[in-house]
Amino acid sequence: MSQLQGDEPIPSRAETKGSEKSLDSQIQGYSGPNLPKEIWGHIHSLLPMRDAAQVACVSQDFVRSWRSRPNLIFNTQTLGLNESTSREDGIMRNFVDRVNNILKNHSGIGVKTLKIRFDVAYKDLFYLDHLDNWLQIAVKQGIEELRLVLSTSSVRYNFPCSLLSGGVATSLRSLCLDTCGFHPTLTSGCLRSLTRLEIYGVCIEEDELRCLLSNTPALEWLDVRGCYPITSLKIPCLQQLSYLGVACREKYMVQSIQNKAPNLSSFYFQDEIRVLLLLGNTLLQIKKLHMACKNATLYALTKLPSSMPSLETLTIYSHGEEANAPMVASKFVHLRSLSICTWPGAYIVLRFLKTRRA
């Protein structure tokens, strides 16, 4: 895929000239189903982005739908960048050029999904200068999903929290930020429609996170992994919250978890076993548990049957098991699925299907 230029989604007209003539003759001889433009626009929006750009070269109707495409997904694959045959600097500069040209031709209206992923760990961080402009163009009222994944080798980019106010605050349903600074305040607005929040390797203070969570009343899914300098995690009384994920980052270990969400049923953690104990009475209602830590298998066998009586699905990633599992009297009464991965060792998956007695 060549670099996009001008009003053309794809500038390599020479490469597609033959196919355009063929398509032109087909269009003249056969107009296709007589469908409303809205339907054609919807069909066009379902195409992968590279295909959508190509057909927009040969149809004015598709050009219009291209300029209002609702799903914008930018990564090396969707932009047609070959990582195996190109240098890192060339890939990154082509990445920036193509995104710039796509957004230049986009009206900025109707974007529902924006995903930006920098797959190349490139040291020259000139691309960060373009990020604010891309976000300003696409993140407007009506957007429902925003995902921003930066290179792990990048310096800290501070996400502009001012974007999360006004109309965006009422429409945004899913937010994922990876490897950046994130500093929401009370003026950021109430994200009343947000149901999913994922922050990975994000620099955020504890009071900033509490402020954010207090303004997400509809939140159902919360993932906090590798964020710093968070050592104390306080979950307010979020009635809809059902999933919580927690993982440490190097020296930043979670020292305390205070959960007031009454309907939490799924928990993921990658830390020391003591983190699990911080949930207190919440353990009684957990139905799905994914745990990754040292001696997890031994702990699960000896402690979980009594502390998590409602457990139905258990996934264990364990390392450094130091003792053979003893025989215990307590049992998992409701357990239906068990997956165990130990290293060095093996991966075991068991499924339990319970039948009702007549």
CSV table of C-alpha atoms in Angstrom, one decimal:
chain,number,residue,atom,x,y,z
A,1,MET,CA,0.0,0.0,0.0
A,2,SER,CA,1.5,3.3,-1.1
A,3,GLN,CA,1.4,6.6,0.8
A,4,LEU,CA,-1.9,8.4,0.7
A,5,GLN,CA,-1.9,11.8,-1.1
A,6,GLY,CA,-4.3,14.6,-1.7
A,7,ASP,CA,-8.0,13.6,-2.1
A,8,GLU,CA,-7.0,10.1,-3.1
A,9,PRO,CA,-7.0,7.5,-0.3
A,10,ILE,CA,-4.4,5.6,-2.2
A,11,PRO,CA,-1.9,7.6,-4.4
A,12,SER,CA,-0.6,4.6,-6.4
A,13,ARG,CA,-3.0,5.2,-9.3
A,14,ALA,CA,-0.5,3.6,-11.7
A,15,GLU,CA,-0.8,0.3,-9.7
A,16,THR,CA,-4.6,0.3,-9.8
A,17,LYS,CA,-5.2,1.9,-13.2
A,18,GLY,CA,-5.9,-1.4,-14.9
A,19,SER,CA,-8.3,-2.5,-12.1
A,20,GLU,CA,-10.0,0.9,-12.2
A,21,LYS,CA,-10.8,0.6,-15.9
A,22,SER,CA,-12.2,-2.9,-15.3
A,23,LEU,CA,-14.3,-1.7,-12.5
A,24,ASP,CA,-15.5,1.4,-14.5
A,25,SER,CA,-16.7,-0.9,-17.3
A,26,GLN,CA,-18.5,-3.1,-14.9
A,27,ILE,CA,-20.1,-0.1,-13.3
A,28,GLN,CA,-21.3,1.2,-16.6
A,29,GLY,CA,-22.6,-2.1,-17.7
A,30,TYR,CA,-24.1,-3.1,-14.3
A,31,SER,CA,-25.1,-0.7,-11.6
A,32,GLY,CA,-25.6,-3.3,-9.0
A,33,PRO,CA,-28.5,-3.5,-6.5
A,34,ASN,CA,-30.4,-0.2,-6.2
A,35,LEU,CA,-29.6,0.4,-2.5
A,36,PRO,CA,-29.7,3.7,-0.6
A,37,LYS,CA,-26.4,5.4,-0.2
A,38,GLU,CA,-26.7,4.8,3.6
A,39,ILE,CA,-26.6,1.1,3.0
A,40,TRP,CA,-23.6,1.3,0.6
A,41,GLY,CA,-21.9,3.5,3.2
A,42,HIS,CA,-22.6,0.8,5.9
A,43,ILE,CA,-21.2,-1.9,3.6
A,44,HIS,CA,-18.1,0.2,2.9
A,45,SER,CA,-17.6,0.7,6.6
A,46,LEU,CA,-17.5,-3.1,7.2
A,47,LEU,CA,-14.5,-3.6,4.8
A,48,PRO,CA,-11.0,-3.8,6.2
A,49,MET,CA,-9.4,-0.3,6.0
A,50,ARG,CA,-7.0,-1.1,3.2
A,51,ASP,CA,-9.8,-2.6,1.1
A,52,ALA,CA,-12.1,0.4,1.9
A,53,ALA,CA,-9.4,2.8,0.7
A,54,GLN,CA,-8.9,0.9,-2.5
A,55,VAL,CA,-12.6,0.8,-3.5
A,56,ALA,CA,-12.9,4.5,-2.6
A,57,CYS,CA,-10.5,5.2,-5.6
A,58,VAL,CA,-13.1,4.1,-8.1
A,59,SER,CA,-16.4,5.3,-6.6
A,60,GLN,CA,-17.5,8.8,-5.6
A,61,ASP,CA,-20.1,7.3,-3.2
A,62,PHE,CA,-17.4,5.3,-1.5
A,63,VAL,CA,-15.2,8.4,-1.4
A,64,ARG,CA,-17.9,10.1,0.6
A,65,SER,CA,-18.2,7.1,3.0
A,66,TRP,CA,-14.4,6.9,3.3
A,67,ARG,CA,-14.3,10.5,4.5
A,68,SER,CA,-16.8,9.6,7.2
A,69,ARG,CA,-15.5,6.1,8.0
A,70,PRO,CA,-16.6,5.3,11.6
A,71,ASN,CA,-13.8,2.8,12.4
A,72,LEU,CA,-10.3,4.0,12.2
A,73,ILE,CA,-7.6,1.4,13.1
A,74,PHE,CA,-4.0,2.5,12.6
A,75,ASN,CA,-1.2,-0.1,12.9
A,76,THR,CA,1.5,-1.5,10.7
A,77,GLN,CA,-0.8,-4.2,9.3
A,78,THR,CA,-3.8,-2.0,8.5
A,79,LEU,CA,-1.5,0.6,6.9
A,80,GLY,CA,0.3,-2.0,4.8
A,81,LEU,CA,3.7,-1.5,6.3
A,82,ASN,CA,6.1,-4.4,6.0
A,83,GLU,CA,8.2,-4.7,9.1
A,84,SER,CA,10.4,-7.5,7.8
A,85,THR,CA,11.6,-5.6,4.7
A,86,SER,CA,11.8,-2.0,6.0
A,87,ARG,CA,14.0,-0.2,8.4
A,88,GLU,CA,12.4,1.1,11.6
A,89,ASP,CA,12.8,4.7,10.7
A,90,GLY,CA,11.2,4.2,7.3
A,91,ILE,CA,8.3,2.3,8.8
A,92,MET,CA,7.6,4.9,11.4
A,93,ARG,CA,7.8,7.8,9.0
A,94,ASN,CA,5.5,6.0,6.5
A,95,PHE,CA,3.2,5.3,9.4
A,96,VAL,CA,3.0,9.0,10.3
A,97,ASP,CA,2.6,10.1,6.7
A,98,ARG,CA,-0.3,7.7,6.0
A,99,VAL,CA,-2.2,8.5,9.1
A,100,ASN,CA,-1.8,12.2,8.4
A,101,ASN,CA,-3.1,11.8,4.9
A,102,ILE,CA,-6.0,9.6,6.0
A,103,LEU,CA,-7.1,12.0,8.6
A,104,LYS,CA,-6.6,14.9,6.2
A,105,ASN,CA,-9.2,13.4,3.9
A,106,HIS,CA,-11.5,12.5,6.8
A,107,SER,CA,-14.2,14.9,7.8
A,108,GLY,CA,-13.7,14.2,11.5
A,109,ILE,CA,-17.4,13.4,11.8
A,110,GLY,CA,-18.9,10.1,12.6
A,111,VAL,CA,-15.8,8.3,14.1
A,112,LYS,CA,-17.0,5.7,16.6
A,113,THR,CA,-13.8,3.7,17.0
A,114,LEU,CA,-10.2,5.0,17.0
A,115,LYS,CA,-7.4,2.6,17.6
A,116,ILE,CA,-3.7,3.7,17.3
A,117,ARG,CA,-1.0,1.2,17.9
A,118,PHE,CA,2.7,1.9,17.4
A,119,ASP,CA,4.1,-1.6,16.8
A,120,VAL,CA,7.7,-0.4,16.2
A,121,ALA,CA,9.9,0.5,19.2
A,122,TYR,CA,11.6,3.4,17.4
A,123,LYS,CA,13.8,5.8,19.4
A,124,ASP,CA,13.1,8.9,17.3
A,125,LEU,CA,9.9,10.0,18.9
A,126,PHE,CA,8.9,12.7,16.3
A,127,TYR,CA,5.6,10.9,15.9
A,128,LEU,CA,4.5,12.1,19.3
A,129,ASP,CA,4.2,15.6,17.8
A,130,HIS,CA,1.4,14.3,15.6
A,131,LEU,CA,-0.6,12.5,18.2
A,132,ASP,CA,-2.4,15.5,19.6
A,133,ASN,CA,-3.5,16.5,16.2
A,134,TRP,CA,-4.8,13.0,15.3
A,135,LEU,CA,-6.8,12.9,18.6
A,136,GLN,CA,-8.2,16.4,18.1
A,137,ILE,CA,-9.5,15.4,14.6
A,138,ALA,CA,-11.1,12.1,15.5
A,139,VAL,CA,-12.1,12.2,19.2
A,140,LYS,CA,-15.3,14.1,19.1
A,141,GLN,CA,-18.9,13.6,20.2
A,142,GLY,CA,-20.2,10.2,19.1
A,143,ILE,CA,-16.9,8.3,19.6
A,144,GLU,CA,-17.5,5.0,21.5
A,145,GLU,CA,-14.1,3.3,21.7
A,146,LEU,CA,-10.6,4.8,22.0
A,147,ARG,CA,-7.5,2.7,22.2
A,148,LEU,CA,-4.0,4.2,22.3
A,149,VAL,CA,-0.9,1.9,22.5
A,150,LEU,CA,2.5,3.6,22.4
A,151,SER,CA,5.9,2.1,22.0
A,152,THR,CA,7.4,0.9,25.3
A,153,SER,CA,10.6,2.7,24.5
A,154,SER,CA,8.9,6.1,24.2
A,155,VAL,CA,9.2,8.9,26.6
A,156,ARG,CA,6.1,9.8,28.5
A,157,TYR,CA,3.3,11.2,26.4
A,158,ASN,CA,0.6,12.9,28.4
A,159,PHE,CA,-2.8,12.0,27.1
A,160,PRO,CA,-4.9,15.3,26.7
A,161,CYS,CA,-7.6,14.7,29.3
A,162,SER,CA,-9.5,17.7,28.0
A,163,LEU,CA,-10.7,15.5,25.1
A,164,LEU,CA,-12.8,13.5,27.6
A,165,SER,CA,-15.2,16.3,28.3
A,166,GLY,CA,-18.4,17.7,26.6
A,167,GLY,CA,-20.0,15.4,24.0
A,168,VAL,CA,-17.2,12.8,24.2
A,169,ALA,CA,-18.0,12.2,27.9
A,170,THR,CA,-21.5,11.2,27.0
A,171,SER,CA,-20.7,8.8,24.2
A,172,LEU,CA,-17.4,7.1,25.1
A,173,ARG,CA,-17.9,3.5,26.2
A,174,SER,CA,-14.4,2.0,26.1
A,175,LEU,CA,-11.0,3.6,26.9
A,176,CYS,CA,-7.7,1.8,26.7
A,177,LEU,CA,-4.4,3.7,27.3
A,178,ASP,CA,-1.0,1.9,27.1
A,179,THR,CA,2.4,3.5,28.0
A,180,CYS,CA,1.6,7.2,28.5
A,181,GLY,CA,0.8,9.7,31.2
A,182,PHE,CA,-2.8,10.0,32.3
A,183,HIS,CA,-3.8,12.7,34.7
A,184,PRO,CA,-7.6,13.2,34.9
A,185,THR,CA,-9.1,15.9,37.2
A,186,LEU,CA,-12.5,16.9,38.2
A,187,THR,CA,-12.7,19.2,35.2
A,188,SER,CA,-12.3,16.2,32.9
A,189,GLY,CA,-16.0,15.5,33.2
A,190,CYS,CA,-18.2,12.6,34.1
A,191,LEU,CA,-17.8,9.7,31.8
A,192,ARG,CA,-21.3,8.5,32.4
A,193,SER,CA,-21.3,6.0,29.5
A,194,LEU,CA,-17.9,4.4,30.1
A,195,THR,CA,-18.3,0.7,30.7
A,196,ARG,CA,-14.7,-0.5,30.1
A,197,LEU,CA,-11.4,1.1,31.3
A,198,GLU,CA,-8.0,-0.4,30.6
A,199,ILE,CA,-4.8,1.3,31.7
A,200,TYR,CA,-1.4,-0.5,31.1
A,201,GLY,CA,1.9,0.9,32.0
A,202,VAL,CA,0.3,4.3,32.6
A,203,CYS,CA,1.7,7.0,34.9
A,204,ILE,CA,-1.2,8.0,37.1
A,205,GLU,CA,-1.4,9.1,40.7
A,206,GLU,CA,-3.7,7.3,43.2
A,207,ASP,CA,-5.9,10.3,43.8
A,208,GLU,CA,-6.2,10.9,40.0
A,209,LEU,CA,-7.4,7.3,39.6
A,210,ARG,CA,-9.9,7.7,42.4
A,211,CYS,CA,-11.2,10.9,40.8
A,212,LEU,CA,-11.6,9.1,37.5
A,213,LEU,CA,-13.4,6.1,39.0
A,214,SER,CA,-15.8,8.3,41.0
A,215,ASN,CA,-16.9,9.8,37.6
A,216,THR,CA,-17.6,6.5,35.8
A,217,PRO,CA,-20.9,5.2,37.3
A,218,ALA,CA,-21.6,2.7,34.5
A,219,LEU,CA,-18.1,1.0,34.6
A,220,GLU,CA,-18.3,-2.8,34.3
A,221,TRP,CA,-14.7,-3.7,33.5
A,222,LEU,CA,-11.5,-2.3,35.1
A,223,ASP,CA,-8.0,-3.3,34.3
A,224,VAL,CA,-5.1,-1.7,36.1
A,225,ARG,CA,-1.8,-3.3,35.1
A,226,GLY,CA,1.7,-2.0,35.5
A,227,CYS,CA,0.6,1.5,36.5
A,228,TYR,CA,2.7,3.6,38.8
A,229,PRO,CA,3.2,4.9,41.3
A,230,ILE,CA,0.0,3.2,42.5
A,231,THR,CA,0.4,1.1,45.6
A,232,SER,CA,-3.2,1.6,47.0
A,233,LEU,CA,-6.2,0.8,44.9
A,234,LYS,CA,-9.6,2.1,46.1
A,235,ILE,CA,-12.6,0.9,44.2
A,236,PRO,CA,-15.7,3.1,45.0
A,237,CYS,CA,-19.3,1.7,45.1
A,238,LEU,CA,-19.6,1.0,41.3
A,239,GLN,CA,-22.9,-1.0,41.0
A,240,GLN,CA,-22.1,-2.3,37.5
A,241,LEU,CA,-18.5,-3.3,38.1
A,242,SER,CA,-18.1,-7.1,37.6
A,243,TYR,CA,-14.4,-7.5,36.5
A,244,LEU,CA,-11.2,-6.3,38.1
A,245,GLY,CA,-7.7,-6.9,36.9
A,246,VAL,CA,-4.6,-5.9,38.9
A,247,ALA,CA,-0.9,-6.5,38.1
A,248,CYS,CA,2.3,-5.0,39.5
A,249,ARG,CA,5.1,-3.1,37.7
A,250,GLU,CA,8.7,-3.8,38.9
A,251,LYS,CA,9.1,-2.1,42.2
A,252,TYR,CA,5.6,-0.7,42.4
A,253,MET,CA,3.6,-3.3,44.3
A,254,VAL,CA,0.0,-3.0,45.3
A,255,GLN,CA,0.0,-2.8,49.0
A,256,SER,CA,-3.8,-2.4,49.6
A,257,ILE,CA,-7.1,-2.9,47.8
A,258,GLN,CA,-10.3,-1.5,49.1
A,259,ASN,CA,-13.3,-2.6,47.1
A,260,LYS,CA,-16.8,-1.2,47.6
A,261,ALA,CA,-18.2,-2.5,44.3
A,262,PRO,CA,-21.0,-4.9,45.4
A,263,ASN,CA,-21.2,-7.1,42.3
A,264,LEU,CA,-17.6,-7.9,41.5
A,265,SER,CA,-17.5,-11.5,40.2
A,266,SER,CA,-14.3,-11.8,38.2
A,267,PHE,CA,-10.8,-11.1,39.3
A,268,TYR,CA,-7.4,-11.3,37.6
A,269,PHE,CA,-4.2,-10.7,39.4
A,270,GLN,CA,-0.5,-11.0,38.7
A,271,ASP,CA,1.4,-10.2,41.8
A,272,GLU,CA,2.1,-11.9,45.1
A,273,ILE,CA,-0.6,-14.1,46.7
A,274,ARG,CA,-1.2,-11.5,49.4
A,275,VAL,CA,-2.9,-9.3,46.9
A,276,LEU,CA,-5.7,-11.8,46.7
A,277,LEU,CA,-6.2,-11.6,50.4
A,278,LEU,CA,-6.7,-7.8,50.2
A,279,LEU,CA,-10.2,-8.2,48.7
A,280,GLY,CA,-11.6,-9.4,52.0
A,281,ASN,CA,-15.3,-10.3,51.9
A,282,THR,CA,-15.3,-9.7,48.2
A,283,LEU,CA,-13.7,-13.2,47.8
A,284,LEU,CA,-17.0,-14.8,48.8
A,285,GLN,CA,-18.7,-13.7,45.6
A,286,ILE,CA,-15.9,-14.3,43.1
A,287,LYS,CA,-16.9,-16.8,40.4
A,288,LYS,CA,-14.0,-16.4,37.9
A,289,LEU,CA,-10.4,-16.2,39.1
A,290,HIS,CA,-7.2,-15.8,37.0
A,291,MET,CA,-4.1,-15.9,39.2
A,292,ALA,CA,-0.5,-15.7,38.1
A,293,CYS,CA,2.1,-15.9,40.9
A,294,LYS,CA,4.6,-18.1,42.7
A,295,ASN,CA,3.2,-21.2,44.3
A,296,ALA,CA,-0.2,-20.5,43.0
A,297,THR,CA,-1.2,-24.1,42.6
A,298,LEU,CA,-0.5,-25.0,46.2
A,299,TYR,CA,-2.3,-21.9,47.5
A,300,ALA,CA,-5.4,-22.6,45.2
A,301,LEU,CA,-5.7,-26.1,46.5
A,302,THR,CA,-5.4,-25.4,50.2
A,303,LYS,CA,-7.0,-21.9,50.6
A,304,LEU,CA,-9.4,-21.2,47.8
A,305,PRO,CA,-12.1,-23.8,48.5
A,306,SER,CA,-13.0,-22.1,51.8
A,307,SER,CA,-12.2,-18.4,50.9
A,308,MET,CA,-14.0,-18.6,47.5
A,309,PRO,CA,-16.9,-20.9,47.9
A,310,SER,CA,-18.7,-19.6,44.7
A,311,LEU,CA,-15.7,-20.1,42.4
A,312,GLU,CA,-16.8,-21.6,39.0
A,313,THR,CA,-13.8,-20.9,36.7
A,314,LEU,CA,-10.2,-21.0,37.9
A,315,THR,CA,-7.1,-20.3,35.8
A,316,ILE,CA,-3.6,-20.7,37.3
A,317,TYR,CA,-0.2,-19.6,36.0
A,318,SER,CA,2.3,-20.8,38.6
A,319,HIS,CA,6.1,-20.9,38.9
A,320,GLY,CA,8.5,-22.0,41.6
A,321,GLU,CA,6.2,-24.6,43.2
A,322,GLU,CA,8.3,-25.7,46.2
A,323,ALA,CA,6.2,-28.5,47.6
A,324,ASN,CA,3.9,-31.4,46.6
A,325,ALA,CA,0.2,-30.5,47.0
A,326,PRO,CA,-1.1,-32.1,50.2
A,327,MET,CA,-4.4,-33.9,50.5
A,328,VAL,CA,-7.1,-31.6,51.8
A,329,ALA,CA,-10.7,-32.1,53.0
A,330,SER,CA,-12.2,-29.0,51.5
A,331,LYS,CA,-13.5,-29.0,47.9
A,332,PHE,CA,-14.6,-26.7,45.1
A,333,VAL,CA,-18.3,-27.2,45.2
A,334,HIS,CA,-19.2,-25.1,42.2
A,335,LEU,CA,-16.0,-25.4,40.1
A,336,ARG,CA,-16.7,-26.2,36.4
A,337,SER,CA,-13.5,-25.2,34.6
A,338,LEU,CA,-9.9,-25.5,35.8
A,339,SER,CA,-6.8,-24.5,33.8
A,340,ILE,CA,-3.3,-24.9,35.2
A,341,CYS,CA,0.0,-23.8,33.6
A,342,THR,CA,3.3,-24.3,35.5
A,343,TRP,CA,6.8,-23.6,34.4
A,344,PRO,CA,8.9,-25.5,34.0
A,345,GLY,CA,6.0,-28.0,33.6
A,346,ALA,CA,2.9,-28.6,31.6
A,347,TYR,CA,-0.4,-27.0,30.7
A,348,ILE,CA,-3.6,-28.8,31.9
A,349,VAL,CA,-7.2,-27.9,31.2
A,350,LEU,CA,-10.1,-29.6,32.8
A,351,ARG,CA,-13.8,-29.0,32.2
A,352,PHE,CA,-16.5,-30.2,34.7
A,353,LEU,CA,-20.0,-30.5,33.4
A,354,LYS,CA,-22.5,-30.9,36.2
A,355,THR,CA,-25.8,-32.7,35.5
A,356,ARG,CA,-29.0,-32.2,37.4
A,357,ARG,CA,-30.5,-35.0,39.3
A,358,ALA,CA,-33.9,-36.1,38.2
